[in-house]
Amino acid sequence: MGREFDIIVLGGGISGAAMALALADTPLSVALVDTSALEPVEHDGTFDARVSALTEASRHLLNNLGAWERMVEQRVSPYYGMEVWDAAGTGTIKFSARELAVSRLGHIVENNVTRGALLEKLATTSVHMMGGLEVQGLKKKGDQVELKLWDKSLLHARLVIAADGANSRARGWASIPMREWDYLHHAIVTTVETEKPHKDTAWQVFQHTGPLAFLPLPSENGRNYCSIVWSQIPDEARRLMGLPDEEFCELLEQTIEGKLGRILSCEKRHKFPLRQRHARQYHRGHVVLVGDAAHTIHPLAGQGANLGLLDVASLAGEIKRACERDEDFASKMVLDRYQRSREGHNLAMAGIMEGLQRIFDSDNMLFSWLRNTGLNIVDHLPVLKQEIVTRAMGIKGEIPELARGRKVSVH
Ligand SMILES: Cc1cc2nc3c(=O)[nH]c(=O)nc-3n(C[C@H](O)[C@H](O)[C@H](O)COP(=O)(O)OP(=O)(O)OC[C@H]3O[C@@H](n4cnc5c(N)ncnc54)[C@H](O)[C@@H]3O)c2cc1C
């Protein structure tokens, strides 16, 4: 018989680390297991190539978990403007925090800053941190789940929260079926230095082969930096990955239409194939999915990590309520409540990404008209713009309590 816990969170990325931290103040024994070391990486001044545009709802959750302050101490980049346009026409839409009467549109944060702050905070709690351990199998045994580790040792839990990412093996071991399809896009990400300042604005141009986003990062020593996400059809992505830095930077500059002046340099490029995935059910046999393990979407609106954090807020809320009411926190009833609260929202966001990608990818005359006329019309409709932005920011719509903007009792 191996070690026993009430809950094992499998996967210590942003979703899993936030999940374990959100459960740290419950009476339950919680362990967080990850193949990698569960330690914050030391900042060496370079930027993490992986960044996320975090919504206000995510900021509230991270703040309620006690991690946000540390993130601000390290490096976060608030942005106040957004400009989106169609490369093949005249359609443009601009959003500004001032015009929409909000303090900011969101924050661009390096993923290792978010994860690092969560792990630092976790180290001060009673959560059992089990880094450097690969889980190699999982099966239901009575009313528990048994996890087999790489060294053949065993762990047991009443509930396993699988936060093991897009290619979740836990999802497969629990036989949870998926709907998934290829966007036929690969995303290239890297950090670039630009000649002109980004004006705390996120820029995104849609070409028919895919969108290119420039996300503002903090200036360092008076130099201007952006994180780029360039989604492209696979052949073009392969070609772009193979270009020398100078040519790649020139092409970036042309594609963004010189809005940030010359692209002076770029860091190492990374490429990710993009697939839409959605679990047909969020739990089975005392294994429940959160974050990328439950769903992945196109990064064109920067929502993936935000959806994962809302999953965390919702599931933590249901588990805590069950504990308060003396219900079984691992019961089907409790996990069904979590699924009901998140599935519709996650599916709706996936549908919107799918629609946007189709409209912007197409050469079709109708879609071309829609892009140009639609963007310009919406740009002149402040009420509609307000609705779009406040929903995207996570300050309107159904937001779980833990991700709302007031202090709730955590730690
Ligand atoms: C190009 C790109 C740009 C993006 N931009 C944005 C954005 O602007 N905004 C946004 O909100 N989202 C964005 N996203 C999405 C976001 O990056 C992901 O949704 C988020 O990082 C997923 O976090 P996660 O914790 O669910 O999974 P992961 O980060 O994949 O973490 C999974 C963890 O599980 C561990 N693990 C896996 N298997 C095992 C095992 N068998 N045993 C032990 N440990 C295991 C791994 O080591 C890892 O630490 C983007 C995604 C891409 C590809």
Short mmCIF file of C-alpha atoms and ligand atoms in Angstrom, two decimals:
data_model
loop_
_atom_site.label_atom_id
_atom_site.label_comp_id
_atom_site.label_asym_id
_atom_site.label_seq_id
_atom_site.Cartn_x
_atom_site.Cartn_y
_atom_site.Cartn_z
CA MET A 1 0.00 0.00 0.00
CA GLY A 2 1.50 3.38 -1.02
CA ARG A 3 0.92 6.85 0.40
CA GLU A 4 -2.66 8.03 0.67
CA PHE A 5 -4.13 11.47 0.12
CA ASP A 6 -7.64 12.84 -0.15
CA ILE A 7 -6.77 14.59 -3.42
CA ILE A 8 -3.85 14.25 -5.83
CA VAL A 9 -3.42 17.01 -8.40
CA LEU A 10 -1.58 15.45 -11.34
CA GLY A 11 0.38 18.13 -13.23
CA GLY A 12 1.95 21.28 -11.80
CA GLY A 13 1.57 23.72 -14.72
CA ILE A 14 -0.43 26.93 -14.19
CA SER A 15 -3.75 25.05 -13.83
CA GLY A 16 -2.46 22.31 -11.49
CA ALA A 17 -0.42 24.65 -9.28
CA ALA A 18 -3.40 27.03 -8.94
CA MET A 19 -5.68 24.05 -8.21
CA ALA A 20 -3.48 22.70 -5.40
CA LEU A 21 -3.14 26.19 -3.90
CA ALA A 22 -6.90 26.77 -4.04
CA LEU A 23 -7.39 23.57 -1.99
CA ALA A 24 -4.62 24.31 0.51
CA ASP A 25 -6.98 25.83 3.09
CA THR A 26 -9.41 22.88 3.14
CA PRO A 27 -9.22 20.11 5.76
CA LEU A 28 -8.27 17.70 2.93
CA SER A 29 -4.79 16.23 2.44
CA VAL A 30 -3.59 17.34 -0.99
CA ALA A 31 -0.53 16.33 -3.06
CA LEU A 32 0.78 17.96 -6.25
CA VAL A 33 2.75 15.64 -8.54
CA ASP A 34 4.74 16.65 -11.62
CA THR A 35 7.48 15.17 -13.77
CA SER A 36 9.42 18.42 -13.54
CA ALA A 37 10.82 20.02 -10.40
CA LEU A 38 8.13 21.93 -8.53
CA GLU A 39 10.35 24.93 -7.96
CA PRO A 40 10.21 28.45 -9.35
CA VAL A 41 12.87 29.13 -11.98
CA GLU A 42 15.38 31.84 -11.11
CA HIS A 43 14.97 34.92 -13.28
CA ASP A 44 18.06 35.58 -15.39
CA GLY A 45 16.71 38.71 -17.08
CA THR A 46 15.61 36.92 -20.28
CA PHE A 47 11.92 36.64 -21.17
CA ASP A 48 10.05 33.32 -21.15
CA ALA A 49 8.97 32.59 -24.73
CA ARG A 50 5.60 31.40 -23.39
CA VAL A 51 3.38 34.22 -22.21
CA SER A 52 -0.35 34.52 -21.52
CA ALA A 53 -2.69 37.48 -21.79
CA LEU A 54 -4.38 37.15 -18.39
CA THR A 55 -7.91 38.46 -17.91
CA GLU A 56 -9.18 40.35 -14.89
CA ALA A 57 -10.91 37.16 -13.69
CA SER A 58 -7.55 35.35 -13.73
CA ARG A 59 -5.90 38.26 -11.93
CA HIS A 60 -8.60 38.16 -9.25
CA LEU A 61 -8.12 34.40 -8.79
CA LEU A 62 -4.33 34.76 -8.56
CA ASN A 63 -4.78 37.64 -6.13
CA ASN A 64 -7.21 35.67 -3.97
CA LEU A 65 -4.68 32.83 -3.91
CA GLY A 66 -1.97 35.22 -2.72
CA ALA A 67 0.23 34.87 -5.85
CA TRP A 68 -0.49 38.11 -7.74
CA GLU A 69 1.64 40.41 -5.58
CA ARG A 70 4.70 38.24 -6.16
CA MET A 71 3.99 38.23 -9.92
CA VAL A 72 3.90 42.02 -9.94
CA GLU A 73 7.23 42.12 -8.04
CA GLN A 74 8.72 39.92 -10.74
CA ARG A 75 7.34 41.19 -14.05
CA VAL A 76 3.85 41.74 -15.45
CA SER A 77 2.87 43.98 -18.32
CA PRO A 78 -0.53 45.70 -18.14
CA TYR A 79 -1.94 46.71 -21.51
CA TYR A 80 -4.45 49.45 -22.19
CA GLY A 81 -5.02 49.23 -25.91
CA MET A 82 -5.68 46.60 -28.56
CA GLU A 83 -5.63 47.02 -32.32
CA VAL A 84 -6.82 44.29 -34.66
CA TRP A 85 -6.90 44.55 -38.45
CA ASP A 86 -7.30 42.56 -41.61
CA ALA A 87 -4.17 42.43 -43.78
CA ALA A 88 -6.20 41.95 -46.96
CA GLY A 89 -8.55 44.92 -46.58
CA THR A 90 -9.44 48.03 -44.67
CA GLY A 91 -11.17 46.54 -41.61
CA THR A 92 -9.73 47.70 -38.28
CA ILE A 93 -10.99 47.63 -34.74
CA LYS A 94 -9.39 49.43 -31.80
CA PHE A 95 -10.09 48.98 -28.13
CA SER A 96 -8.84 51.30 -25.43
CA ALA A 97 -9.27 51.01 -21.68
CA ARG A 98 -10.05 54.75 -21.42
CA GLU A 99 -12.80 54.62 -24.07
CA LEU A 100 -14.32 51.56 -22.39
CA ALA A 101 -14.01 53.04 -18.89
CA VAL A 102 -11.99 50.13 -17.49
CA SER A 103 -8.63 50.40 -15.72
CA ARG A 104 -6.84 48.16 -18.21
CA LEU A 105 -7.63 45.46 -20.77
CA GLY A 106 -5.49 42.80 -19.10
CA HIS A 107 -1.89 41.79 -18.35
CA ILE A 108 0.67 39.98 -20.45
CA VAL A 109 2.57 37.67 -18.10
CA GLU A 110 5.32 35.17 -18.79
CA ASN A 111 4.08 31.66 -17.92
CA ASN A 112 7.12 30.97 -15.71
CA VAL A 113 6.32 34.09 -13.63
CA THR A 114 2.74 32.88 -12.99
CA ARG A 115 3.76 29.30 -12.26
CA GLY A 116 6.74 30.42 -10.15
CA ALA A 117 4.59 32.66 -7.92
CA LEU A 118 2.05 29.85 -7.41
CA LEU A 119 4.81 27.37 -6.49
CA GLU A 120 6.43 29.85 -4.07
CA LYS A 121 3.11 30.31 -2.32
CA LEU A 122 2.47 26.54 -2.31
CA ALA A 123 5.78 26.00 -0.50
CA THR A 124 4.27 27.87 2.50
CA THR A 125 1.22 25.56 2.71
CA SER A 126 0.62 21.98 3.83
CA VAL A 127 0.26 20.71 0.22
CA HIS A 128 2.66 17.79 -0.39
CA MET A 129 4.93 18.84 -3.25
CA MET A 130 6.07 15.81 -5.25
CA GLY A 131 8.24 17.12 -8.08
CA GLY A 132 10.40 15.00 -10.39
CA LEU A 133 7.89 12.11 -10.38
CA GLU A 134 6.33 10.83 -13.57
CA VAL A 135 2.96 9.16 -13.20
CA GLN A 136 2.88 6.12 -15.49
CA GLY A 137 -0.59 4.75 -14.88
CA LEU A 138 -3.79 5.20 -12.99
CA LYS A 139 -6.71 2.91 -12.17
CA LYS A 140 -9.79 2.87 -9.99
CA LYS A 141 -9.51 0.57 -6.94
CA GLY A 142 -12.67 0.43 -4.83
CA ASP A 143 -13.55 4.01 -3.94
CA GLN A 144 -9.98 5.19 -4.54
CA VAL A 145 -7.71 5.85 -7.49
CA GLU A 146 -4.30 4.20 -7.58
CA LEU A 147 -1.44 6.00 -9.32
CA LYS A 148 1.68 4.16 -10.40
CA LEU A 149 4.88 6.20 -10.43
CA TRP A 150 7.92 5.67 -12.69
CA ASP A 151 9.78 3.84 -9.87
CA LYS A 152 6.79 1.44 -9.47
CA SER A 153 5.78 3.00 -6.15
CA LEU A 154 2.07 3.71 -5.64
CA LEU A 155 -0.03 6.66 -4.51
CA HIS A 156 -3.71 6.53 -3.59
CA ALA A 157 -6.36 9.23 -3.51
CA ARG A 158 -10.13 9.59 -3.26
CA LEU A 159 -9.97 12.06 -6.14
CA VAL A 160 -7.38 12.72 -8.85
CA ILE A 161 -7.53 16.15 -10.47
CA ALA A 162 -5.84 15.74 -13.85
CA ALA A 163 -4.09 18.96 -14.88
CA ASP A 164 -1.54 17.15 -17.03
CA GLY A 165 -1.94 19.29 -20.13
CA ALA A 166 -3.19 19.02 -23.69
CA ASN A 167 -1.91 15.49 -24.25
CA SER A 168 -3.21 14.34 -20.86
CA ARG A 169 -2.42 10.68 -20.29
CA ALA A 170 -4.66 10.67 -17.21
CA ARG A 171 -7.60 11.46 -19.51
CA GLY A 172 -6.76 8.38 -21.57
CA TRP A 173 -6.23 6.14 -18.51
CA ALA A 174 -9.67 7.22 -17.22
CA SER A 175 -11.15 6.44 -20.69
CA ILE A 176 -12.61 9.93 -21.08
CA PRO A 177 -13.49 10.44 -24.75
CA MET A 178 -12.55 13.62 -26.65
CA ARG A 179 -13.84 15.69 -29.54
CA GLU A 180 -10.81 17.05 -31.33
CA TRP A 181 -9.73 18.45 -34.65
CA ASP A 182 -6.74 20.12 -36.19
CA TYR A 183 -6.86 23.87 -36.81
CA LEU A 184 -4.25 23.23 -39.55
CA HIS A 185 -2.19 25.98 -37.92
CA HIS A 186 1.13 25.89 -36.11
CA ALA A 187 1.96 28.76 -33.74
CA ILE A 188 5.47 30.20 -33.66
CA VAL A 189 6.35 32.05 -30.46
CA THR A 190 9.40 34.11 -29.57
CA THR A 191 10.45 37.42 -27.99
CA VAL A 192 11.46 40.30 -30.27
CA GLU A 193 13.04 43.69 -29.73
CA THR A 194 11.29 46.48 -31.62
CA GLU A 195 12.56 49.88 -32.66
CA LYS A 196 9.45 51.77 -31.51
CA PRO A 197 7.63 51.37 -28.18
CA HIS A 198 4.50 49.22 -28.21
CA LYS A 199 2.45 51.89 -26.37
CA ASP A 200 1.13 49.23 -23.93
CA THR A 201 -1.00 47.94 -26.79
CA ALA A 202 -1.59 44.40 -28.10
CA TRP A 203 -1.42 44.33 -31.90
CA GLN A 204 -2.91 41.59 -34.08
CA VAL A 205 -3.05 41.38 -37.86
CA PHE A 206 -5.02 38.67 -39.65
CA GLN A 207 -3.52 37.28 -42.85
CA HIS A 208 -5.45 34.59 -44.71
CA THR A 209 -2.71 32.12 -43.66
CA GLY A 210 -3.20 33.00 -39.97
CA PRO A 211 -2.97 35.77 -37.33
CA LEU A 212 0.19 37.45 -36.04
CA ALA A 213 0.07 39.01 -32.55
CA PHE A 214 2.57 41.34 -30.89
CA LEU A 215 2.03 41.29 -27.13
CA PRO A 216 3.64 44.08 -25.08
CA LEU A 217 6.38 43.17 -22.57
CA PRO A 218 8.02 45.54 -20.08
CA SER A 219 10.90 47.66 -21.43
CA GLU A 220 14.36 46.71 -20.17
CA ASN A 221 17.13 49.35 -20.09
CA GLY A 222 15.10 51.61 -22.35
CA ARG A 223 14.72 48.86 -24.99
CA ASN A 224 11.32 47.75 -26.31
CA TYR A 225 10.19 44.11 -26.28
CA CYS A 226 7.16 42.15 -27.47
CA SER A 227 6.23 38.51 -27.36
CA ILE A 228 4.94 37.33 -30.72
CA VAL A 229 2.52 34.54 -31.56
CA TRP A 230 2.42 33.84 -35.29
CA SER A 231 -0.11 31.20 -36.32
CA GLN A 232 0.46 29.86 -39.80
CA ILE A 233 -0.46 26.98 -42.03
CA PRO A 234 2.01 24.14 -41.30
CA ASP A 235 4.15 24.46 -44.49
CA GLU A 236 4.60 28.19 -44.01
CA ALA A 237 5.34 27.70 -40.29
CA ARG A 238 8.07 25.19 -41.18
CA ARG A 239 9.55 27.67 -43.67
CA LEU A 240 9.47 30.51 -41.13
CA MET A 241 11.15 28.35 -38.49
CA GLY A 242 14.00 27.64 -40.92
CA LEU A 243 14.70 31.30 -41.84
CA PRO A 244 17.79 33.07 -40.51
CA ASP A 245 16.92 35.56 -37.72
CA GLU A 246 17.43 38.59 -39.96
CA GLU A 247 15.00 37.39 -42.64
CA PHE A 248 12.47 36.30 -40.03
CA CYS A 249 12.61 39.77 -38.41
CA GLU A 250 12.20 41.47 -41.79
CA LEU A 251 9.15 39.39 -42.55
CA LEU A 252 7.67 40.17 -39.13
CA GLU A 253 8.20 43.87 -39.78
CA GLN A 254 6.46 43.69 -43.17
CA THR A 255 3.56 41.65 -41.80
CA ILE A 256 2.91 44.05 -38.90
CA GLU A 257 3.11 46.83 -41.53
CA GLY A 258 5.98 48.58 -39.74
CA LYS A 259 3.74 49.71 -36.88
CA LEU A 260 6.52 49.10 -34.35
CA GLY A 261 9.35 50.27 -36.59
CA ARG A 262 12.18 47.85 -37.32
CA ILE A 263 12.26 44.45 -35.63
CA LEU A 264 15.80 44.58 -34.29
CA SER A 265 16.26 41.01 -33.04
CA CYS A 266 14.46 37.84 -32.04
CA GLU A 267 15.11 35.11 -29.48
CA LYS A 268 14.92 31.36 -30.14
CA ARG A 269 11.69 30.40 -31.93
CA HIS A 270 9.36 27.63 -30.69
CA LYS A 271 6.58 25.98 -32.69
CA PHE A 272 3.34 24.44 -31.39
CA PRO A 273 0.80 22.53 -33.50
CA LEU A 274 -2.69 23.88 -32.71
CA ARG A 275 -5.62 21.54 -32.13
CA GLN A 276 -9.02 22.13 -30.71
CA ARG A 277 -9.86 19.55 -28.07
CA HIS A 278 -12.79 19.19 -25.74
CA ALA A 279 -13.45 16.31 -23.34
CA ARG A 280 -16.94 14.82 -23.83
CA GLN A 281 -17.19 14.54 -20.06
CA TYR A 282 -15.11 16.31 -17.42
CA HIS A 283 -14.90 13.43 -14.94
CA ARG A 284 -15.07 9.68 -14.72
CA GLY A 285 -14.27 7.17 -11.98
CA HIS A 286 -12.95 9.77 -9.48
CA VAL A 287 -10.69 11.43 -12.09
CA VAL A 288 -11.65 15.00 -12.99
CA LEU A 289 -10.07 17.19 -15.69
CA VAL A 290 -9.07 20.87 -15.51
CA GLY A 291 -7.20 23.22 -17.86
CA ASP A 292 -5.66 21.98 -21.10
CA ALA A 293 -6.39 18.38 -20.03
CA ALA A 294 -10.10 19.23 -20.49
CA HIS A 295 -9.89 21.60 -23.48
CA THR A 296 -7.54 23.44 -25.83
CA ILE A 297 -8.43 26.27 -28.22
CA HIS A 298 -6.72 28.46 -30.80
CA PRO A 299 -4.55 31.10 -29.07
CA LEU A 300 -5.82 33.93 -31.33
CA ALA A 301 -7.79 35.50 -28.47
CA GLY A 302 -5.41 34.40 -25.70
CA GLN A 303 -8.00 32.53 -23.64
CA GLY A 304 -6.60 29.01 -22.96
CA ALA A 305 -4.90 29.58 -19.60
CA ASN A 306 -7.76 31.86 -18.53
CA LEU A 307 -10.31 29.10 -19.14
CA GLY A 308 -8.14 26.69 -17.14
CA LEU A 309 -8.01 29.12 -14.21
CA LEU A 310 -11.79 29.48 -14.29
CA ASP A 311 -12.05 25.65 -14.18
CA VAL A 312 -9.84 25.77 -11.09
CA ALA A 313 -11.98 28.45 -9.41
CA SER A 314 -15.15 26.50 -10.13
CA LEU A 315 -13.90 23.06 -9.04
CA ALA A 316 -12.26 24.43 -5.89
CA GLY A 317 -15.55 26.18 -5.05
CA GLU A 318 -17.56 22.95 -5.46
CA ILE A 319 -15.09 20.89 -3.39
CA LYS A 320 -15.08 23.48 -0.59
CA ARG A 321 -18.86 23.71 -0.54
CA ALA A 322 -19.04 19.89 -0.36
CA CYS A 323 -16.64 19.89 2.63
CA GLU A 324 -18.70 22.57 4.40
CA ARG A 325 -21.91 20.58 3.87
CA ASP A 326 -20.30 17.25 4.86
CA GLU A 327 -20.91 15.89 1.36
CA ASP A 328 -18.49 13.51 -0.35
CA PHE A 329 -16.17 15.89 -2.26
CA ALA A 330 -15.36 13.12 -4.78
CA SER A 331 -18.99 12.19 -5.49
CA LYS A 332 -20.56 12.24 -8.94
CA MET A 333 -23.00 14.90 -7.75
CA VAL A 334 -20.23 17.33 -6.79
CA LEU A 335 -18.20 16.69 -9.96
CA ASP A 336 -21.35 17.02 -12.12
CA ARG A 337 -21.91 20.48 -10.62
CA TYR A 338 -18.40 21.45 -11.68
CA GLN A 339 -18.96 20.13 -15.20
CA ARG A 340 -22.27 21.98 -15.50
CA SER A 341 -20.68 25.25 -14.41
CA ARG A 342 -17.82 25.09 -16.93
CA GLU A 343 -18.72 23.01 -19.97
CA GLY A 344 -21.08 25.51 -21.62
CA HIS A 345 -18.66 28.42 -21.18
CA ASN A 346 -15.65 26.45 -22.46
CA LEU A 347 -17.63 25.14 -25.46
CA ALA A 348 -18.92 28.63 -26.28
CA MET A 349 -15.37 30.01 -26.27
CA ALA A 350 -14.20 27.14 -28.50
CA GLY A 351 -17.06 27.93 -30.91
CA ILE A 352 -16.13 31.62 -31.05
CA MET A 353 -12.45 30.80 -31.78
CA GLU A 354 -13.52 28.37 -34.48
CA GLY A 355 -15.79 30.99 -36.10
CA LEU A 356 -13.17 33.74 -35.96
CA GLN A 357 -10.52 31.49 -37.41
CA ARG A 358 -12.81 30.53 -40.33
CA ILE A 359 -13.84 34.11 -41.07
CA PHE A 360 -10.26 35.40 -41.05
CA ASP A 361 -8.71 32.42 -42.86
CA SER A 362 -11.03 32.52 -45.82
CA ASP A 363 -10.63 34.07 -49.29
CA ASN A 364 -14.41 33.84 -49.72
CA MET A 365 -15.96 37.18 -50.86
CA LEU A 366 -18.65 37.11 -48.17
CA PHE A 367 -16.11 36.54 -45.39
CA SER A 368 -13.86 39.24 -46.85
CA TRP A 369 -16.82 41.68 -46.79
CA LEU A 370 -17.65 40.59 -43.23
CA ARG A 371 -14.07 41.20 -42.10
CA ASN A 372 -13.81 44.68 -43.55
CA THR A 373 -17.32 45.97 -42.99
CA GLY A 374 -17.90 44.07 -39.75
CA LEU A 375 -14.71 45.27 -38.05
CA ASN A 376 -15.35 48.88 -39.06
CA ILE A 377 -19.01 48.78 -38.01
CA VAL A 378 -18.22 47.25 -34.59
CA ASP A 379 -15.43 49.82 -34.17
CA HIS A 380 -18.11 52.52 -34.21
CA LEU A 381 -20.51 50.79 -31.81
CA PRO A 382 -19.25 51.55 -28.28
CA VAL A 383 -21.95 49.52 -26.53
CA LEU A 384 -21.14 46.38 -28.50
CA LYS A 385 -17.40 46.94 -28.03
CA GLN A 386 -17.94 47.28 -24.30
CA GLU A 387 -19.89 44.01 -24.26
CA ILE A 388 -17.18 42.13 -26.22
CA VAL A 389 -14.33 43.43 -24.08
CA THR A 390 -15.92 43.06 -20.65
CA ARG A 391 -16.78 39.44 -21.45
CA ALA A 392 -13.29 38.72 -22.85
CA MET A 393 -11.76 40.36 -19.75
CA GLY A 394 -13.77 38.09 -17.46
CA ILE A 395 -15.56 40.92 -15.64
CA LYS A 396 -18.99 40.10 -17.06
CA GLY A 397 -20.88 36.80 -17.34
CA GLU A 398 -20.86 33.92 -14.91
CA ILE A 399 -17.61 34.05 -12.93
CA PRO A 400 -16.92 31.54 -10.11
CA GLU A 401 -16.66 33.19 -6.68
CA LEU A 402 -12.93 32.56 -6.27
CA ALA A 403 -12.24 34.50 -9.50
CA ARG A 404 -14.26 37.56 -8.52
CA GLY A 405 -12.79 40.90 -7.57
CA ARG A 406 -13.20 40.84 -3.85
CA LYS A 407 -11.16 39.06 -1.26
CA VAL A 408 -12.57 35.65 -0.40
CA SER A 409 -11.33 33.60 2.53
CA VAL A 410 -8.33 31.75 1.12
CA HIS A 411 -5.17 31.42 3.31
C1 LIG B 1 1.21 29.57 -28.78
C2 LIG B 1 0.29 29.63 -27.60
C3 LIG B 1 -0.07 30.87 -27.06
C4 LIG B 1 -0.95 30.94 -25.97
N1 LIG B 1 -1.33 32.16 -25.48
C5 LIG B 1 -2.23 32.23 -24.47
C6 LIG B 1 -2.69 33.49 -23.94
O1 LIG B 1 -2.30 34.57 -24.40
N2 LIG B 1 -3.59 33.48 -22.92
C7 LIG B 1 -4.05 32.32 -22.39
O2 LIG B 1 -4.90 32.37 -21.49
N3 LIG B 1 -3.63 31.11 -22.86
C8 LIG B 1 -2.74 31.04 -23.86
N4 LIG B 1 -2.32 29.82 -24.33
C9 LIG B 1 -2.79 28.60 -23.66
C10 LIG B 1 -1.99 28.30 -22.37
O3 LIG B 1 -0.61 28.35 -22.65
C11 LIG B 1 -2.39 26.93 -21.84
O4 LIG B 1 -3.80 26.86 -21.79
C12 LIG B 1 -1.84 26.71 -20.42
O5 LIG B 1 -0.47 26.92 -20.36
C13 LIG B 1 -2.16 25.27 -19.99
O6 LIG B 1 -1.75 25.07 -18.67
P1 LIG B 1 -2.02 23.66 -17.96
O7 LIG B 1 -1.46 23.81 -16.58
O8 LIG B 1 -3.44 23.25 -18.12
O9 LIG B 1 -1.15 22.59 -18.78
P2 LIG B 1 0.43 22.47 -18.94
O10 LIG B 1 1.09 23.79 -18.87
O11 LIG B 1 0.67 21.66 -20.17
O12 LIG B 1 0.92 21.66 -17.65
C14 LIG B 1 0.83 20.25 -17.57
C15 LIG B 1 1.79 19.75 -16.48
O13 LIG B 1 1.57 18.35 -16.28
C16 LIG B 1 2.81 17.69 -16.11
N5 LIG B 1 2.62 16.29 -16.52
C17 LIG B 1 2.12 15.84 -17.70
N6 LIG B 1 2.06 14.49 -17.70
C18 LIG B 1 2.52 14.08 -16.49
C19 LIG B 1 2.73 12.79 -15.89
N7 LIG B 1 2.41 11.64 -16.53
N8 LIG B 1 3.25 12.73 -14.63
C20 LIG B 1 3.56 13.87 -13.96
N9 LIG B 1 3.40 15.11 -14.49
C21 LIG B 1 2.88 15.21 -15.72
C22 LIG B 1 3.75 18.46 -17.05
O14 LIG B 1 5.11 18.31 -16.65
C23 LIG B 1 3.26 19.90 -16.88
O15 LIG B 1 3.96 20.59 -15.85
C24 LIG B 1 -1.45 29.73 -25.42
C25 LIG B 1 -1.08 28.49 -25.94
C26 LIG B 1 -0.22 28.43 -27.03
C27 LIG B 1 0.16 27.09 -27.62
#
